[in-house]
mmCIF file of C-alpha atoms and ligand atoms in Angstrom:
data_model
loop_
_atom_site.group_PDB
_atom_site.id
_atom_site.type_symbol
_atom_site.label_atom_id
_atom_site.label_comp_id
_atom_site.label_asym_id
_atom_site.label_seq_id
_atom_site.Cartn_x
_atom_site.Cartn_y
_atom_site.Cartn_z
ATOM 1 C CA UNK A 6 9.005 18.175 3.384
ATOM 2 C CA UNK A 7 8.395 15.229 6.148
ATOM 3 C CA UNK A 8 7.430 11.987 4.214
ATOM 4 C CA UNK A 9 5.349 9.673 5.764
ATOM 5 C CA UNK A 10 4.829 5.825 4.235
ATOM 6 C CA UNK A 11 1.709 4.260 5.351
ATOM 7 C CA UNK A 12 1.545 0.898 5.594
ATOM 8 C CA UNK A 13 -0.399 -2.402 6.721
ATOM 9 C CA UNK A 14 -1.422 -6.155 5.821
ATOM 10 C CA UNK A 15 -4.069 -6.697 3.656
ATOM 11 C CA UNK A 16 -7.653 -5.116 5.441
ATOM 12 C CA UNK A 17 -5.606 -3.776 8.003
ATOM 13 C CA UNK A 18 -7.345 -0.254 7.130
ATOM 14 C CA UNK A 19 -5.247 1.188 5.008
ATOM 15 C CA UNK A 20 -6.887 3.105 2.463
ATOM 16 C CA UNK A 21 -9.385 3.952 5.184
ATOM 17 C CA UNK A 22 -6.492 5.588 6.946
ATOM 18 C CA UNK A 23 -5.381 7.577 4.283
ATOM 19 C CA UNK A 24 -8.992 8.818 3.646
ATOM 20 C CA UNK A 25 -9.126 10.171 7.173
ATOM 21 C CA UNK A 26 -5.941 12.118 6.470
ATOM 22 C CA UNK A 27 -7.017 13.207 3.244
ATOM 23 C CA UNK A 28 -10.216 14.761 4.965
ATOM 24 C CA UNK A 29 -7.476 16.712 6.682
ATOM 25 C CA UNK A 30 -6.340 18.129 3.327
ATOM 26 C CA UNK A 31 -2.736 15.864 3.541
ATOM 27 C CA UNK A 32 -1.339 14.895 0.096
ATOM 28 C CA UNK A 33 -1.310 11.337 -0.220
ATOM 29 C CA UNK A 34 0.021 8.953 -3.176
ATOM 30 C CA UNK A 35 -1.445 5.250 -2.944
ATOM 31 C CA UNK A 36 1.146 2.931 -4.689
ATOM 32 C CA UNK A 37 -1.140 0.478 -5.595
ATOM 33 C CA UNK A 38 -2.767 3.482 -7.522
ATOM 34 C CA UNK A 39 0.594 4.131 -9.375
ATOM 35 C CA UNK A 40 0.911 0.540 -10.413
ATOM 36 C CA UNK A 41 -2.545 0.755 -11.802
ATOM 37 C CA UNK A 42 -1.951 3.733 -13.926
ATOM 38 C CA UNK A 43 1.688 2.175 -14.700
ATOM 39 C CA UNK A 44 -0.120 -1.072 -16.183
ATOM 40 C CA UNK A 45 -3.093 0.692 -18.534
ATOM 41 C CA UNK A 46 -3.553 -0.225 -22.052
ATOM 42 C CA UNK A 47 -1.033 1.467 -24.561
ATOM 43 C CA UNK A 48 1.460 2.124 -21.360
ATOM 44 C CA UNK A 49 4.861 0.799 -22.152
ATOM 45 C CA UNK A 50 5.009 -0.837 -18.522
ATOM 46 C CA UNK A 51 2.484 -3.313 -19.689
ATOM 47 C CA UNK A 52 3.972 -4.174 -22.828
ATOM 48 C CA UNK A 53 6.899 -5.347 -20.419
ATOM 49 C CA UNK A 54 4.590 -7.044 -18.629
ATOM 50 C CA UNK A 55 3.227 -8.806 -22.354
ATOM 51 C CA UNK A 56 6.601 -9.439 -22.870
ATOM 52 C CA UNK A 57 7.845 -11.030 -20.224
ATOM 53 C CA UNK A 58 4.417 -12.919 -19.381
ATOM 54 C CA UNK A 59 2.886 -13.724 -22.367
ATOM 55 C CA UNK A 60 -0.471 -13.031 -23.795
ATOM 56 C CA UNK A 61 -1.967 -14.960 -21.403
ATOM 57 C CA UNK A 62 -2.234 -11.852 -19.138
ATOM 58 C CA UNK A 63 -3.845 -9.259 -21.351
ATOM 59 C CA UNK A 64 -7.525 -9.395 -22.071
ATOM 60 C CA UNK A 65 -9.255 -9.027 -25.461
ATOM 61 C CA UNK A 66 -9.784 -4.999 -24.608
ATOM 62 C CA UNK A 67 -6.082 -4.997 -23.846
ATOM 63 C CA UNK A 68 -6.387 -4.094 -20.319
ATOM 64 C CA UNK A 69 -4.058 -6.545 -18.111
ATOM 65 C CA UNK A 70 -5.869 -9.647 -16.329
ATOM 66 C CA UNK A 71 -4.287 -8.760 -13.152
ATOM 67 C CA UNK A 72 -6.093 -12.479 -11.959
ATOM 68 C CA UNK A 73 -4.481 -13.913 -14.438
ATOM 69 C CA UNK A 74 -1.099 -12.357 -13.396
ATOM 70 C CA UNK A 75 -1.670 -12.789 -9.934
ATOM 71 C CA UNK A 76 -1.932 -16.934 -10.567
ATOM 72 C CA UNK A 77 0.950 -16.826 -12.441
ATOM 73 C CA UNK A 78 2.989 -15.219 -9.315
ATOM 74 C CA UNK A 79 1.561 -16.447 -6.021
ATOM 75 C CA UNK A 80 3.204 -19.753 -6.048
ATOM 76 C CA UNK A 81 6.433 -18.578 -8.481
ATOM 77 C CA UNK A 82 8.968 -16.096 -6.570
ATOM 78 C CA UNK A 83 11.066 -15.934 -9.502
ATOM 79 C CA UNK A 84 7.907 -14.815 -11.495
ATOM 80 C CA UNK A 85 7.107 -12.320 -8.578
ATOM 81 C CA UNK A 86 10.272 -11.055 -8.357
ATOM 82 C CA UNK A 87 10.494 -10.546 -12.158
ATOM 83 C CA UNK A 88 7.066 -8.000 -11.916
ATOM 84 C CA UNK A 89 8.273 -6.404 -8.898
ATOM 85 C CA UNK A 90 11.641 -5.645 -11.105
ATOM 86 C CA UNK A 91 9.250 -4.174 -13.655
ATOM 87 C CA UNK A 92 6.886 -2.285 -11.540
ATOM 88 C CA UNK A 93 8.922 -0.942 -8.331
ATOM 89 C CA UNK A 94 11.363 1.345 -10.473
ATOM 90 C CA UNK A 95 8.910 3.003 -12.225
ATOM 91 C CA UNK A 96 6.677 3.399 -8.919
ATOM 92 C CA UNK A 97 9.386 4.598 -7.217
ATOM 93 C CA UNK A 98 10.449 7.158 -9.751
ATOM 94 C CA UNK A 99 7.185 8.511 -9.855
ATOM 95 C CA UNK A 100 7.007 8.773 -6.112
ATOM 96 C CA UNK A 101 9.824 10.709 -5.998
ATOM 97 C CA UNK A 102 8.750 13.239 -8.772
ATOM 98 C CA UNK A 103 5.256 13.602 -6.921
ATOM 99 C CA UNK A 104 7.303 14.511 -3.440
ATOM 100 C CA UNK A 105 9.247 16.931 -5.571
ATOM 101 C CA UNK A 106 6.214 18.697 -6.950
ATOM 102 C CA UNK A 107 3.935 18.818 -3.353
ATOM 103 C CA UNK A 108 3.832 21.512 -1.191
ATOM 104 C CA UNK A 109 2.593 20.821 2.203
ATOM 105 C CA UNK A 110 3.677 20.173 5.727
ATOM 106 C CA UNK A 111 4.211 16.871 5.361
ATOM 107 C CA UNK A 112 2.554 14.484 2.838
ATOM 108 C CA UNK A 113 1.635 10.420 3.013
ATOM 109 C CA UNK A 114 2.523 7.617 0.476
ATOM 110 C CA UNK A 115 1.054 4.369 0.570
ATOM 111 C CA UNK A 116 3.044 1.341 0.063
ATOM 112 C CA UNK A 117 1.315 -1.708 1.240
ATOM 113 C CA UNK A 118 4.251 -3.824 0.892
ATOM 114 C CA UNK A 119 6.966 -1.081 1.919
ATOM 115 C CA UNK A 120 9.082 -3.806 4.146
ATOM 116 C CA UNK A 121 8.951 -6.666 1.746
ATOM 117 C CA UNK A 122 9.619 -4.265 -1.170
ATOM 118 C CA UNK A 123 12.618 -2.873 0.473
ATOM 119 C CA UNK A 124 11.421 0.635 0.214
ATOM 120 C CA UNK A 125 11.335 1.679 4.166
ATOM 121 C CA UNK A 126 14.325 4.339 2.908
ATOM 122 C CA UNK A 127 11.690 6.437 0.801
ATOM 123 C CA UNK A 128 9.962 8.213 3.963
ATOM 124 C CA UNK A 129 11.231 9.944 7.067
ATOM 125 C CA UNK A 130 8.852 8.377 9.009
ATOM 126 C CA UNK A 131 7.083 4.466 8.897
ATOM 127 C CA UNK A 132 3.119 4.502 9.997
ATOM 128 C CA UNK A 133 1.471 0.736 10.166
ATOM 129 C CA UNK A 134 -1.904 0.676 10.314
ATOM 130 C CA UNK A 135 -2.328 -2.817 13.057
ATOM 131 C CA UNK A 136 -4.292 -5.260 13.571
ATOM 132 C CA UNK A 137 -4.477 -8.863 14.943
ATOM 133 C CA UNK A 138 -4.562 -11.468 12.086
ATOM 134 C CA UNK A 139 -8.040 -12.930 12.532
ATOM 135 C CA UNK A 140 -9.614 -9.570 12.386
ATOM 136 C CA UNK A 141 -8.033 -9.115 8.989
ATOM 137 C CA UNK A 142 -9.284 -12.133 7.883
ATOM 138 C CA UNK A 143 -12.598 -11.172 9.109
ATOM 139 C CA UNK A 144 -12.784 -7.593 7.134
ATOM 140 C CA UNK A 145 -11.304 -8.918 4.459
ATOM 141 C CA UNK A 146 -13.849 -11.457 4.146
ATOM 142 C CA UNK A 147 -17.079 -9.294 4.847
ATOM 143 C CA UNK A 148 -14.912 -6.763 1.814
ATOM 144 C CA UNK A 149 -14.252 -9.265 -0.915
ATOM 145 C CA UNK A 150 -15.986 -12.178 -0.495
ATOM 146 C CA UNK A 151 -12.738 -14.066 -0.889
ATOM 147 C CA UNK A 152 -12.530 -17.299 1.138
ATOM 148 C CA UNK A 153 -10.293 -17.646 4.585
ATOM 149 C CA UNK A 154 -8.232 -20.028 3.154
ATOM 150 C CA UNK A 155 -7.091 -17.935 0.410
ATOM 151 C CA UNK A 156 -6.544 -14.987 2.652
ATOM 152 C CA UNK A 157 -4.474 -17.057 4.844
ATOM 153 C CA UNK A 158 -2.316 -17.699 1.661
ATOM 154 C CA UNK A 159 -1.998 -13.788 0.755
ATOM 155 C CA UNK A 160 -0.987 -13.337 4.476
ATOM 156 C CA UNK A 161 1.482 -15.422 3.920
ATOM 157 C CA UNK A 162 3.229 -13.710 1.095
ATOM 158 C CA UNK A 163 3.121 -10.503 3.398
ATOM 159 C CA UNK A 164 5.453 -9.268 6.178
ATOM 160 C CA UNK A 165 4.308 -10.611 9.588
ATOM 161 C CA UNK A 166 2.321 -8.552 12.254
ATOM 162 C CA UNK A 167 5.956 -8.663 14.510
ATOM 163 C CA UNK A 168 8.046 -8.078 11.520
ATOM 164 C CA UNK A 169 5.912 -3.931 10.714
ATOM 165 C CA UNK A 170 5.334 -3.505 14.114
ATOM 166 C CA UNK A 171 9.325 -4.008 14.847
ATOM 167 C CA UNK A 172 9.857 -1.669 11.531
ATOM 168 C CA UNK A 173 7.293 1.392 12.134
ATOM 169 C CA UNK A 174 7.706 4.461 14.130
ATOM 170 C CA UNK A 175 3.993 5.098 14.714
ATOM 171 C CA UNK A 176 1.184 3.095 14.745
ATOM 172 C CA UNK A 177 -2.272 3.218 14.407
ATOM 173 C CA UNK A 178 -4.322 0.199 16.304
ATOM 174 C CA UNK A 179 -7.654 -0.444 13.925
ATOM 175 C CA UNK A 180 -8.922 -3.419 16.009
ATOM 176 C CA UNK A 181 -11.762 -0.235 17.259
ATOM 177 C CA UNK A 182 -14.714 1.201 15.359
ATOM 178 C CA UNK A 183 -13.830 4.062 13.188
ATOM 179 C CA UNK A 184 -14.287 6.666 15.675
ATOM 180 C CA UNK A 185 -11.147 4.892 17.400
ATOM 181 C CA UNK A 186 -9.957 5.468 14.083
ATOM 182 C CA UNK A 187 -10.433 8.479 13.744
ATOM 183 C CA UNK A 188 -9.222 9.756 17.047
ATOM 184 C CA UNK A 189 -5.528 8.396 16.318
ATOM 185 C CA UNK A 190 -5.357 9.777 12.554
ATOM 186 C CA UNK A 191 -6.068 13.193 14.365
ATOM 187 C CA UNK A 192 -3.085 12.532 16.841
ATOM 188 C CA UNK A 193 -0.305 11.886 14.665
ATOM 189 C CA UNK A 194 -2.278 14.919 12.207
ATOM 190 C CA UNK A 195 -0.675 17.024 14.869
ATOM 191 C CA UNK A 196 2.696 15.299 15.771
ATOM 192 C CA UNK A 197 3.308 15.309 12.025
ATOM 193 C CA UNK A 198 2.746 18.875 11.905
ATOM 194 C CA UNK A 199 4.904 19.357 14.538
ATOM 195 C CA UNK A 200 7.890 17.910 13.240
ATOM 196 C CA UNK A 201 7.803 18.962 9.742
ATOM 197 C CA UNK A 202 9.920 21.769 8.590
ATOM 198 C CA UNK A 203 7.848 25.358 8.566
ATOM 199 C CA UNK A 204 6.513 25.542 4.801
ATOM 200 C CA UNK A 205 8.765 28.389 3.269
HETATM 201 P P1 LIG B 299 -6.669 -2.065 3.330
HETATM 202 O O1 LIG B 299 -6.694 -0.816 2.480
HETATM 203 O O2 LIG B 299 -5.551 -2.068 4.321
HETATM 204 O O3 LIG B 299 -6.745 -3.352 2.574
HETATM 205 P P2 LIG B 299 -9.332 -1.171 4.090
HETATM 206 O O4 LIG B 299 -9.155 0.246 4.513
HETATM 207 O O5 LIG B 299 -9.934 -1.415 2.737
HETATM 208 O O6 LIG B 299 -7.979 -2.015 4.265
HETATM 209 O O7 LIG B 299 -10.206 -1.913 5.211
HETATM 210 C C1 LIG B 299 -10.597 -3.269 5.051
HETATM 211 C C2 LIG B 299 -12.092 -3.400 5.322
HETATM 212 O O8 LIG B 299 -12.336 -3.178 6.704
HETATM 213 C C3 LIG B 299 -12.932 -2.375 4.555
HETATM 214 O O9 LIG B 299 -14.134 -2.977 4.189
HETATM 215 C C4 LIG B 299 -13.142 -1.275 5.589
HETATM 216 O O10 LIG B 299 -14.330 -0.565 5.342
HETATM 217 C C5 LIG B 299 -13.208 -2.056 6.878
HETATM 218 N N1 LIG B 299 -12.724 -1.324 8.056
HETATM 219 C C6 LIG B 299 -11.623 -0.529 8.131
HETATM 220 N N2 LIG B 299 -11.456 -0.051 9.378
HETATM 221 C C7 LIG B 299 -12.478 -0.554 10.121
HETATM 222 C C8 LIG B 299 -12.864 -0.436 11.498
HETATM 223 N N3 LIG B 299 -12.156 0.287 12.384
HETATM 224 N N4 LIG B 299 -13.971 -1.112 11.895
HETATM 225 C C9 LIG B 299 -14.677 -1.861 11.021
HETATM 226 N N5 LIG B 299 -14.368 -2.020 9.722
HETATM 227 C C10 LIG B 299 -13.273 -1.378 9.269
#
């Protein structure tokens, strides 16, 4: 089965992206969703995360504070690199048994940080959703509420606009409305159905 990782900076239009393609019926696993699920209460993932973290980041419910965590990595790359030794395994193993299961033309995972992860080698084919830095700011303001200095700082952490655009084979340009959108999800719909392997 083709495997295509979808990826992009933060607001870039990701998830919208892979809700146009799901509209079109294409399987799609959202990484971010997997690390969710990975980090409930009573999972053992978490209790690595207790572990390793301290108490500090679970809450009285025992659901992780993922603010918390987040404060304790943004300025600490050992600390980051610790969690991403935690989580990425088990992402990626589940990943792979969810490609195994799937039947379909081709089918989508979502890895928002695919190139600074190191995971480019998990797909066939690389699909970054674009767009010019001040835009994201911009939607990701209007989205979250979150202030431009602090998106600037979560930029920072993330691959550069050069560095995906140098690493992806297709690309979807989201600086139009969402019929633009739209329009270019349905395009590569059809390429990707072209190239896959007949369903057998
Ligand atoms: P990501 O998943 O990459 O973080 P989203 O898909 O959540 O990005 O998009 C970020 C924000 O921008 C959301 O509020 C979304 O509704 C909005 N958005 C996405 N694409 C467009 C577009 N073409 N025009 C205007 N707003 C958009």
């Amino acid at each position: 089965m083709l495997t295509i990782a979808l990826t992009g900076g933060i607001g870039s239009g990701k998830s919208t992206v892979a809700d146009r393609f799901t509209r079109l019926g294409v399987p799609i696993l959202d990484a971010d969703v997997l690390a969710h699920a990975l980090t409930a209460p009573g999972e053992p993932t978490l209790e690595e995360i207790r572990a390793v973290f301290g108490p500090g980041v679970i809450q009285p419910d025992g659901a992780l504070d993922r603010a918390a965590l987040r404060r304790i990595v943004f300025d600490d790359p050992a600390a980051r690199r610790r969690l991403e030794a935690i989580l990425h395994p088990r992402i990626r193993v589940r990943m792979l048994a969810w490609l195994g299961e799937v039947r379909a033309p081709y089918a989508i995972l979502v890895i928002p940080l695919l190139f600074e992860t190191g995971q480019s080698d998990l797909a066939d084919r690389i699909l970054v959703v674009d767009l010019p830095e001040d835009e994201q700011v911009r939607r990701v303001q209007s989205r979250s509420g979150l202030d431009a200095a602090e998106i600037h700082r979560i930029l920072a952490t993330q691959a550069s606009r050069a560095e995906r655009l140098a690493g992806g084979d297709d690309r979807i340009d989201n600086s139009g409305d969402l019929a633009a959108l739209e329009a270019q999800v349905k395009r590569l719909h059809h390429l990707y159905l072209d190239l896959a392997q007949p369903v057998g």
